[in-house]
PDB file of C-alpha atoms in Angstrom:
ATOM      1  CA  GLY A   6     -27.856 -11.001  63.494  1.00  0.00           C
ATOM      2  CA  GLY A   7     -30.633 -12.065  61.210  1.00  0.00           C
ATOM      3  CA  LYS A   8     -31.002 -15.187  59.153  1.00  0.00           C
ATOM      4  CA  SER A   9     -28.799 -15.407  56.089  1.00  0.00           C
ATOM      5  CA  GLN A  10     -30.621 -15.766  52.800  1.00  0.00           C
ATOM      6  CA  LYS A  11     -29.961 -18.796  50.670  1.00  0.00           C
ATOM      7  CA  THR A  12     -29.351 -17.943  47.073  1.00  0.00           C
ATOM      8  CA  ILE A  13     -30.617 -20.301  44.405  1.00  0.00           C
ATOM      9  CA  SER A  14     -29.292 -20.852  40.907  1.00  0.00           C
ATOM     10  CA  SER A  15     -31.238 -19.679  37.910  1.00  0.00           C
ATOM     11  CA  SER A  16     -31.959 -23.304  36.909  1.00  0.00           C
ATOM     12  CA  GLU A  17     -33.408 -23.966  40.418  1.00  0.00           C
ATOM     13  CA  ARG A  18     -35.451 -20.784  40.141  1.00  0.00           C
ATOM     14  CA  SER A  19     -36.809 -21.880  36.770  1.00  0.00           C
ATOM     15  CA  LYS A  20     -37.788 -25.281  38.156  1.00  0.00           C
ATOM     16  CA  LEU A  21     -39.608 -23.620  41.062  1.00  0.00           C
ATOM     17  CA  GLU A  22     -41.445 -21.230  38.750  1.00  0.00           C
ATOM     18  CA  ALA A  23     -42.476 -24.056  36.411  1.00  0.00           C
ATOM     19  CA  TRP A  24     -43.689 -26.299  39.199  1.00  0.00           C
ATOM     20  CA  PRO A  25     -47.355 -25.171  39.254  1.00  0.00           C
ATOM     21  CA  VAL A  26     -47.715 -25.546  35.483  1.00  0.00           C
ATOM     22  CA  GLU A  27     -45.946 -28.928  35.409  1.00  0.00           C
ATOM     23  CA  THR A  28     -48.067 -30.175  38.322  1.00  0.00           C
ATOM     24  CA  VAL A  29     -51.323 -29.255  36.506  1.00  0.00           C
ATOM     25  CA  PHE A  30     -50.060 -30.691  33.260  1.00  0.00           C
ATOM     26  CA  ARG A  31     -48.981 -33.985  34.839  1.00  0.00           C
ATOM     27  CA  SER A  32     -52.299 -34.341  36.675  1.00  0.00           C
ATOM     28  CA  THR A  33     -54.728 -33.424  33.895  1.00  0.00           C
ATOM     29  CA  TYR A  34     -53.092 -34.078  30.545  1.00  0.00           C
ATOM     30  CA  PRO A  35     -54.620 -37.230  28.841  1.00  0.00           C
ATOM     31  CA  ARG A  36     -52.467 -40.238  29.312  1.00  0.00           C
ATOM     32  CA  LEU A  37     -51.592 -42.322  26.314  1.00  0.00           C
ATOM     33  CA  ASP A  38     -50.804 -46.015  26.466  1.00  0.00           C
ATOM     34  CA  ILE A  39     -47.180 -47.082  25.944  1.00  0.00           C
ATOM     35  CA  ASN A  40     -47.710 -48.320  22.405  1.00  0.00           C
ATOM     36  CA  VAL A  41     -48.896 -44.845  21.346  1.00  0.00           C
ATOM     37  CA  SER A  42     -45.712 -43.421  22.681  1.00  0.00           C
ATOM     38  CA  LYS A  43     -43.469 -46.131  21.129  1.00  0.00           C
ATOM     39  CA  MET A  44     -44.866 -46.633  17.660  1.00  0.00           C
ATOM     40  CA  GLN A  45     -45.864 -43.981  15.155  1.00  0.00           C
ATOM     41  CA  ASN A  46     -48.537 -46.126  13.495  1.00  0.00           C
ATOM     42  CA  HIS A  47     -50.609 -46.161  16.736  1.00  0.00           C
ATOM     43  CA  LEU A  48     -51.669 -42.576  16.235  1.00  0.00           C
ATOM     44  CA  LEU A  49     -54.104 -41.350  13.618  1.00  0.00           C
ATOM     45  CA  LYS A  50     -52.445 -38.084  12.709  1.00  0.00           C
ATOM     46  CA  SER A  51     -54.261 -36.671   9.776  1.00  0.00           C
ATOM     47  CA  PRO A  52     -57.755 -36.609   8.367  1.00  0.00           C
ATOM     48  CA  PHE A  53     -58.730 -39.436   6.002  1.00  0.00           C
ATOM     49  CA  CYS A  54     -55.999 -41.781   7.112  1.00  0.00           C
ATOM     50  CA  VAL A  55     -57.125 -45.383   7.638  1.00  0.00           C
ATOM     51  CA  HIS A  56     -56.684 -47.383  10.849  1.00  0.00           C
ATOM     52  CA  PRO A  57     -54.654 -50.444   9.959  1.00  0.00           C
ATOM     53  CA  LYS A  58     -56.748 -52.962  11.921  1.00  0.00           C
ATOM     54  CA  THR A  59     -60.324 -51.633  11.841  1.00  0.00           C
ATOM     55  CA  GLY A  60     -60.229 -49.973   8.368  1.00  0.00           C
ATOM     56  CA  ARG A  61     -62.014 -46.992   9.877  1.00  0.00           C
ATOM     57  CA  VAL A  62     -61.315 -43.648   8.230  1.00  0.00           C
ATOM     58  CA  CYS A  63     -60.215 -40.743  10.408  1.00  0.00           C
ATOM     59  CA  VAL A  64     -62.739 -37.973   9.731  1.00  0.00           C
ATOM     60  CA  PRO A  65     -62.656 -34.357  10.834  1.00  0.00           C
ATOM     61  CA  ILE A  66     -65.402 -33.322  13.240  1.00  0.00           C
ATOM     62  CA  SER A  67     -66.617 -29.946  14.326  1.00  0.00           C
ATOM     63  CA  VAL A  68     -66.235 -28.768  17.880  1.00  0.00           C
ATOM     64  CA  GLU A  69     -70.023 -28.356  18.091  1.00  0.00           C
ATOM     65  CA  SER A  70     -70.636 -32.008  17.392  1.00  0.00           C
ATOM     66  CA  VAL A  71     -67.868 -33.513  19.560  1.00  0.00           C
ATOM     67  CA  ASP A  72     -70.334 -34.664  22.260  1.00  0.00           C
ATOM     68  CA  SER A  73     -72.522 -36.546  19.789  1.00  0.00           C
ATOM     69  CA  PHE A  74     -69.661 -37.964  17.723  1.00  0.00           C
ATOM     70  CA  ASP A  75     -69.781 -41.761  17.419  1.00  0.00           C
ATOM     71  CA  PRO A  76     -66.354 -43.194  16.349  1.00  0.00           C
ATOM     72  CA  PHE A  77     -67.973 -46.468  15.436  1.00  0.00           C
ATOM     73  CA  ASN A  78     -70.181 -44.695  12.882  1.00  0.00           C
ATOM     74  CA  VAL A  79     -67.423 -43.503  10.578  1.00  0.00           C
ATOM     75  CA  PRO A  80     -66.839 -44.910   7.133  1.00  0.00           C
ATOM     76  CA  THR A  81     -64.551 -47.836   6.680  1.00  0.00           C
ATOM     77  CA  LEU A  82     -62.201 -48.425   3.812  1.00  0.00           C
ATOM     78  CA  PRO A  83     -64.170 -51.483   2.561  1.00  0.00           C
ATOM     79  CA  GLU A  84     -67.417 -49.468   2.611  1.00  0.00           C
ATOM     80  CA  LEU A  85     -65.826 -46.654   0.610  1.00  0.00           C
ATOM     81  CA  MET A  86     -64.354 -49.091  -1.907  1.00  0.00           C
ATOM     82  CA  HIS A  87     -67.802 -50.671  -2.301  1.00  0.00           C
ATOM     83  CA  GLU A  88     -69.361 -47.225  -2.870  1.00  0.00           C
ATOM     84  CA  LEU A  89     -66.752 -46.377  -5.461  1.00  0.00           C
ATOM     85  CA  ASP A  90     -67.198 -49.708  -7.300  1.00  0.00           C
ATOM     86  CA  ASN A  91     -70.942 -49.119  -7.490  1.00  0.00           C
ATOM     87  CA  PHE A  92     -70.829 -45.410  -8.313  1.00  0.00           C
ATOM     88  CA  ASP A  93     -71.150 -45.740 -12.097  1.00  0.00           C
ATOM     89  CA  LYS A  94     -73.602 -48.664 -12.007  1.00  0.00           C
TER      90      LYS A  94
END
């Protein structure tokens, strides 16, 4: 007699098939700190929203300029308010 084959359930088969993808994902996906995961206000989700502590405005950037993008050189809410106040002067 030969060896008997062990049959696996479809859920076990799915887990085995997903293993390579999950391993890569777990190893390479950017990790977020716990506060980002817990509280919605820790993520800037849409363009032109304002960071609550720094007042910096979330600005869209092009893929071509991502390497030269300086997040500290974006407009702040106080700067924009000052510009608007002085626009008609």
